[in-house]
Short mmCIF file of C-alpha atoms in Angstrom, two decimals:
data_model
loop_
_atom_site.label_atom_id
_atom_site.label_comp_id
_atom_site.label_asym_id
_atom_site.label_seq_id
_atom_site.Cartn_x
_atom_site.Cartn_y
_atom_site.Cartn_z
CA MET A 259 53.67 15.76 -165.87
CA THR A 260 54.28 16.01 -169.60
CA ILE A 261 57.04 18.24 -170.95
CA ALA A 262 54.47 20.56 -172.55
CA THR A 263 52.70 20.93 -169.19
CA PHE A 264 55.97 21.58 -167.43
CA ILE A 265 56.85 24.37 -169.86
CA THR A 266 53.40 25.95 -169.55
CA ASP A 267 53.70 25.81 -165.76
CA THR A 268 57.21 27.32 -165.95
CA ILE A 269 55.94 30.28 -167.96
CA LYS A 270 53.27 30.89 -165.32
CA LYS A 271 55.92 30.73 -162.57
CA ILE A 272 58.06 33.26 -164.48
CA GLU A 273 55.09 35.60 -164.40
CA THR A 274 54.54 34.87 -160.69
CA LEU A 275 58.10 35.84 -160.04
CA GLY A 276 57.32 39.25 -161.52
CA ILE A 277 59.38 38.85 -164.69
CA ARG A 278 57.85 40.71 -167.58
CA THR A 279 58.09 39.31 -171.11
CA PRO A 280 59.18 42.14 -173.49
CA GLU A 281 56.80 43.05 -176.27
CA ASN A 282 59.32 41.94 -178.87
CA VAL A 283 59.78 38.50 -177.28
CA ASP A 284 57.37 35.60 -178.01
CA LEU A 285 57.78 33.26 -175.08
CA ASN A 286 55.21 30.89 -176.53
CA ALA A 287 57.36 30.61 -179.71
CA ALA A 288 60.34 29.88 -177.46
CA ALA A 289 58.31 27.13 -175.79
CA GLU A 290 57.33 25.69 -179.18
CA GLY A 291 61.00 25.74 -180.16
CA ILE A 292 61.85 23.61 -177.13
CA LEU A 293 58.98 21.21 -177.81
CA GLY A 294 60.08 20.93 -181.45
CA MET A 295 63.41 19.42 -180.48
CA PRO A 296 64.00 15.76 -181.26
CA GLU A 297 62.29 13.46 -178.72
CA GLU A 298 65.52 11.83 -177.58
CA ILE A 299 66.99 15.29 -176.76
CA LEU A 300 63.88 16.35 -174.85
CA GLU A 301 63.87 13.18 -172.82
CA ALA A 302 67.52 13.70 -171.85
CA MET A 303 67.06 17.36 -170.83
CA GLU A 304 67.01 18.33 -167.17
CA PRO A 305 64.17 20.59 -165.97
CA GLY A 306 66.69 23.35 -165.23
CA GLN A 307 67.74 23.41 -168.86
CA MET A 308 64.23 24.13 -170.05
CA ILE A 309 63.78 26.76 -167.37
CA GLY A 310 67.02 28.39 -168.44
CA MET A 311 66.05 28.36 -172.11
CA LEU A 312 62.82 30.24 -171.38
CA PHE A 313 64.61 32.87 -169.29
CA ALA A 314 67.29 33.12 -171.97
CA ALA A 315 64.65 33.99 -174.55
CA ILE A 316 63.52 36.90 -172.43
CA GLY A 317 66.95 38.37 -171.92
CA HIS A 318 68.76 37.57 -175.15
CA GLY A 319 68.46 41.10 -176.57
CA ILE A 320 68.06 42.36 -180.12
CA TYR A 321 70.75 42.08 -182.77
CA ASP A 322 70.97 44.25 -185.80
CA TYR A 323 73.13 42.32 -188.21
CA THR A 324 73.36 45.21 -190.66
CA ASP A 325 75.72 47.06 -188.31
CA TRP A 326 76.46 44.33 -185.75
CA SER A 327 74.84 46.29 -182.96
CA TRP A 328 73.05 44.86 -179.96
CA GLN A 329 70.38 46.28 -177.66
CA PRO A 330 68.98 44.78 -174.42
CA SER A 331 65.46 43.33 -174.59
CA SER A 332 64.74 43.26 -170.85
CA ASP A 333 65.53 45.32 -167.76
CA GLN A 334 65.11 42.23 -165.54
CA VAL A 335 66.96 39.40 -167.35
CA TYR A 336 70.20 39.50 -169.37
CA SER A 337 71.34 36.39 -171.20
CA PHE A 338 74.28 35.90 -173.51
CA ASP A 339 76.28 33.16 -175.21
CA VAL A 340 79.67 32.78 -173.53
CA GLU A 341 81.05 31.92 -176.98
CA ALA A 342 80.98 35.31 -178.67
CA PHE A 343 80.73 36.06 -182.37
CA ASP A 344 82.05 39.63 -182.04
CA CYS A 345 85.10 39.06 -179.84
CA SER A 346 86.47 42.62 -179.94
CA ASN A 347 83.20 44.04 -178.59
CA MET A 348 81.84 41.25 -176.41
CA TYR A 349 82.51 43.06 -173.15
CA THR A 350 80.93 46.28 -174.39
CA ALA A 351 77.73 44.43 -175.10
CA PHE A 352 78.01 42.68 -171.71
CA LEU A 353 78.20 46.04 -169.91
CA GLN A 354 75.14 47.22 -171.89
CA GLY A 355 73.25 44.19 -170.60
CA ILE A 356 74.34 44.72 -167.01
CA SER A 357 73.42 48.38 -167.21
CA ALA A 358 69.94 47.41 -168.39
CA ILE A 359 69.17 44.98 -165.55
CA THR A 360 70.59 47.22 -162.84
CA ARG A 361 68.17 49.94 -163.97
CA GLY A 362 70.32 52.93 -163.17
CA ASP A 363 72.34 51.54 -160.25
CA LEU A 364 75.32 50.96 -162.60
CA GLU A 365 75.83 53.39 -165.46
CA PHE A 366 78.74 52.66 -167.78
CA THR A 367 80.46 55.24 -169.97
CA ASP A 368 83.70 55.56 -171.95
CA VAL A 369 83.91 51.82 -172.56
CA THR A 370 86.92 50.72 -174.63
CA GLU A 371 88.32 47.29 -175.44
CA ASP A 372 92.04 47.11 -176.11
CA CYS A 373 92.88 44.05 -178.19
CA SER A 374 96.45 44.98 -178.99
CA LYS A 375 97.75 42.15 -176.78
CA VAL A 376 95.50 39.51 -178.32
CA ASP A 377 96.92 36.84 -180.62
CA TYR A 378 93.84 35.88 -182.63
CA GLU A 379 95.62 33.07 -184.49
CA LYS A 380 96.67 31.33 -181.26
CA GLY A 381 93.53 32.37 -179.38
CA CYS A 382 95.38 33.79 -176.40
CA GLY A 383 96.52 37.01 -174.82
CA ILE A 384 94.95 39.81 -172.81
CA GLN A 385 91.91 41.87 -173.78
CA THR A 386 91.82 45.01 -171.62
CA ILE A 387 88.39 46.55 -170.90
CA ARG A 388 88.41 50.11 -169.53
CA PHE A 389 85.33 51.99 -168.53
CA GLN A 390 83.74 54.43 -166.16
CA CYS A 391 81.02 53.21 -163.83
CA ASN A 392 79.07 55.88 -161.97
CA GLY A 393 81.97 58.21 -162.62
CA GLN A 394 84.70 55.95 -161.32
CA ALA A 395 87.36 54.42 -163.59
CA TYR A 396 87.78 50.67 -163.79
CA GLN A 397 89.89 48.23 -165.79
CA TYR A 398 89.60 44.50 -166.30
CA ASP A 399 92.21 42.40 -168.03
CA ALA A 400 90.27 39.57 -169.61
CA ALA A 401 92.13 36.31 -170.36
CA VAL A 402 91.64 35.43 -174.01
CA ASN A 403 90.68 31.87 -174.92
CA TYR A 404 89.73 32.15 -178.59
CA ASP A 405 86.16 33.43 -178.74
CA TRP A 406 85.13 32.52 -175.18
CA PHE A 407 83.97 35.12 -172.67
CA ASP A 408 86.19 35.39 -169.54
CA THR A 409 83.65 34.62 -166.76
CA GLY A 410 85.98 36.29 -164.26
CA MET A 411 84.35 39.50 -165.48
CA LEU A 412 81.12 38.46 -163.74
CA TYR A 413 82.82 38.38 -160.37
CA PHE A 414 84.66 41.61 -161.12
CA ILE A 415 81.35 43.36 -161.71
CA ASN A 416 79.83 41.85 -158.61
CA ARG A 417 82.70 43.14 -156.47
CA MET A 418 81.88 46.61 -157.83
CA ILE A 419 78.22 46.06 -156.87
CA LYS A 420 79.27 45.10 -153.32
CA GLU A 421 81.30 48.26 -153.02
CA MET A 422 78.24 50.32 -153.95
CA HIS A 423 76.08 48.72 -151.21
CA THR A 424 72.95 48.44 -153.37
CA GLY A 425 71.60 45.51 -151.38
CA LYS A 426 71.57 43.39 -154.53
CA SER A 427 73.83 40.95 -156.29
CA LEU A 428 74.20 39.25 -159.64
CA TYR A 429 72.57 35.86 -159.76
CA ALA A 430 73.11 33.39 -162.57
CA ILE A 431 71.52 30.30 -164.06
CA SER A 432 72.36 28.37 -167.23
CA ASP A 433 70.48 26.65 -170.00
CA GLY A 434 72.85 23.72 -169.70
CA TYR A 435 74.62 24.63 -172.88
CA GLN A 436 76.50 27.92 -173.49
CA CYS A 437 74.04 30.52 -172.30
CA CYS A 438 74.62 32.53 -169.12
CA ILE A 439 71.42 34.08 -167.73
CA LEU A 440 71.84 36.91 -165.22
CA PHE A 441 69.54 38.62 -162.72
CA TYR A 442 70.29 41.64 -160.49
CA GLN A 443 68.28 40.96 -157.37
CA THR A 444 68.11 40.58 -153.57
CA GLU A 445 68.71 37.48 -151.53
CA GLU A 446 65.00 37.33 -150.74
CA TRP A 447 64.28 37.26 -154.47
CA SER A 448 66.68 34.36 -154.96
CA GLU A 449 64.93 32.43 -152.22
CA ARG A 450 61.59 33.01 -153.96
CA PHE A 451 63.15 31.81 -157.21
CA GLN A 452 64.24 28.60 -155.49
CA GLN A 453 60.79 28.04 -154.03
CA LEU A 454 59.14 28.41 -157.42
CA PHE A 455 61.57 26.50 -159.63
CA GLY A 456 63.16 24.05 -157.22
CA MET A 457 66.70 25.27 -157.96
CA ALA A 458 68.82 28.02 -156.52
CA PRO A 459 70.44 30.61 -158.80
CA ASP A 460 74.13 31.01 -158.31
CA ASP A 461 75.00 34.08 -156.19
CA LEU A 462 78.01 35.53 -158.02
CA GLY A 463 78.81 37.60 -154.93
CA LYS A 464 80.00 34.41 -153.30
CA GLU A 465 83.08 33.51 -155.24
CA ILE A 466 84.33 29.94 -155.15
#
């Protein structure tokens, strides 16, 4: 199977899984972007990387660089670069993305990020995120490592989900680089994902 055929087949499988491509996302353009990579890079890529890149295009969201705001593009897929460009607001955007894919199960309000204990020059410290979720107060103290997202936040949110007994969990895949792609789904859905794509998404409800 050629790489072009594999990508075309992957797009069809994404549709079979029930994932909708937002109107403002051109998945064919994303496919062309992958195929336009240097031949030596394409040959070295694993199938899971290309699958991840296509899902990432769906859930990457919409940036407005005039005011540095971000809006989700999908209510089924949320993807983000774990190396943030807006460090003081990275967790606010993250909660926006989670809210979108949980489609009302998790509603976040009063989100604040306290960076007073962050040493930007040394790239260390604690960034405290406070918020209300479904009317209950939460706080997460993120470990600062320069501009990298603290992935412990993923497990923190999934513990909240477990407490709410929604029957779903956060599942994650990667594009093999720096993109984290998240889904809010059931275990049955994750099994269907594995059947279609030959790889299992990570269940973030099962901490290592």
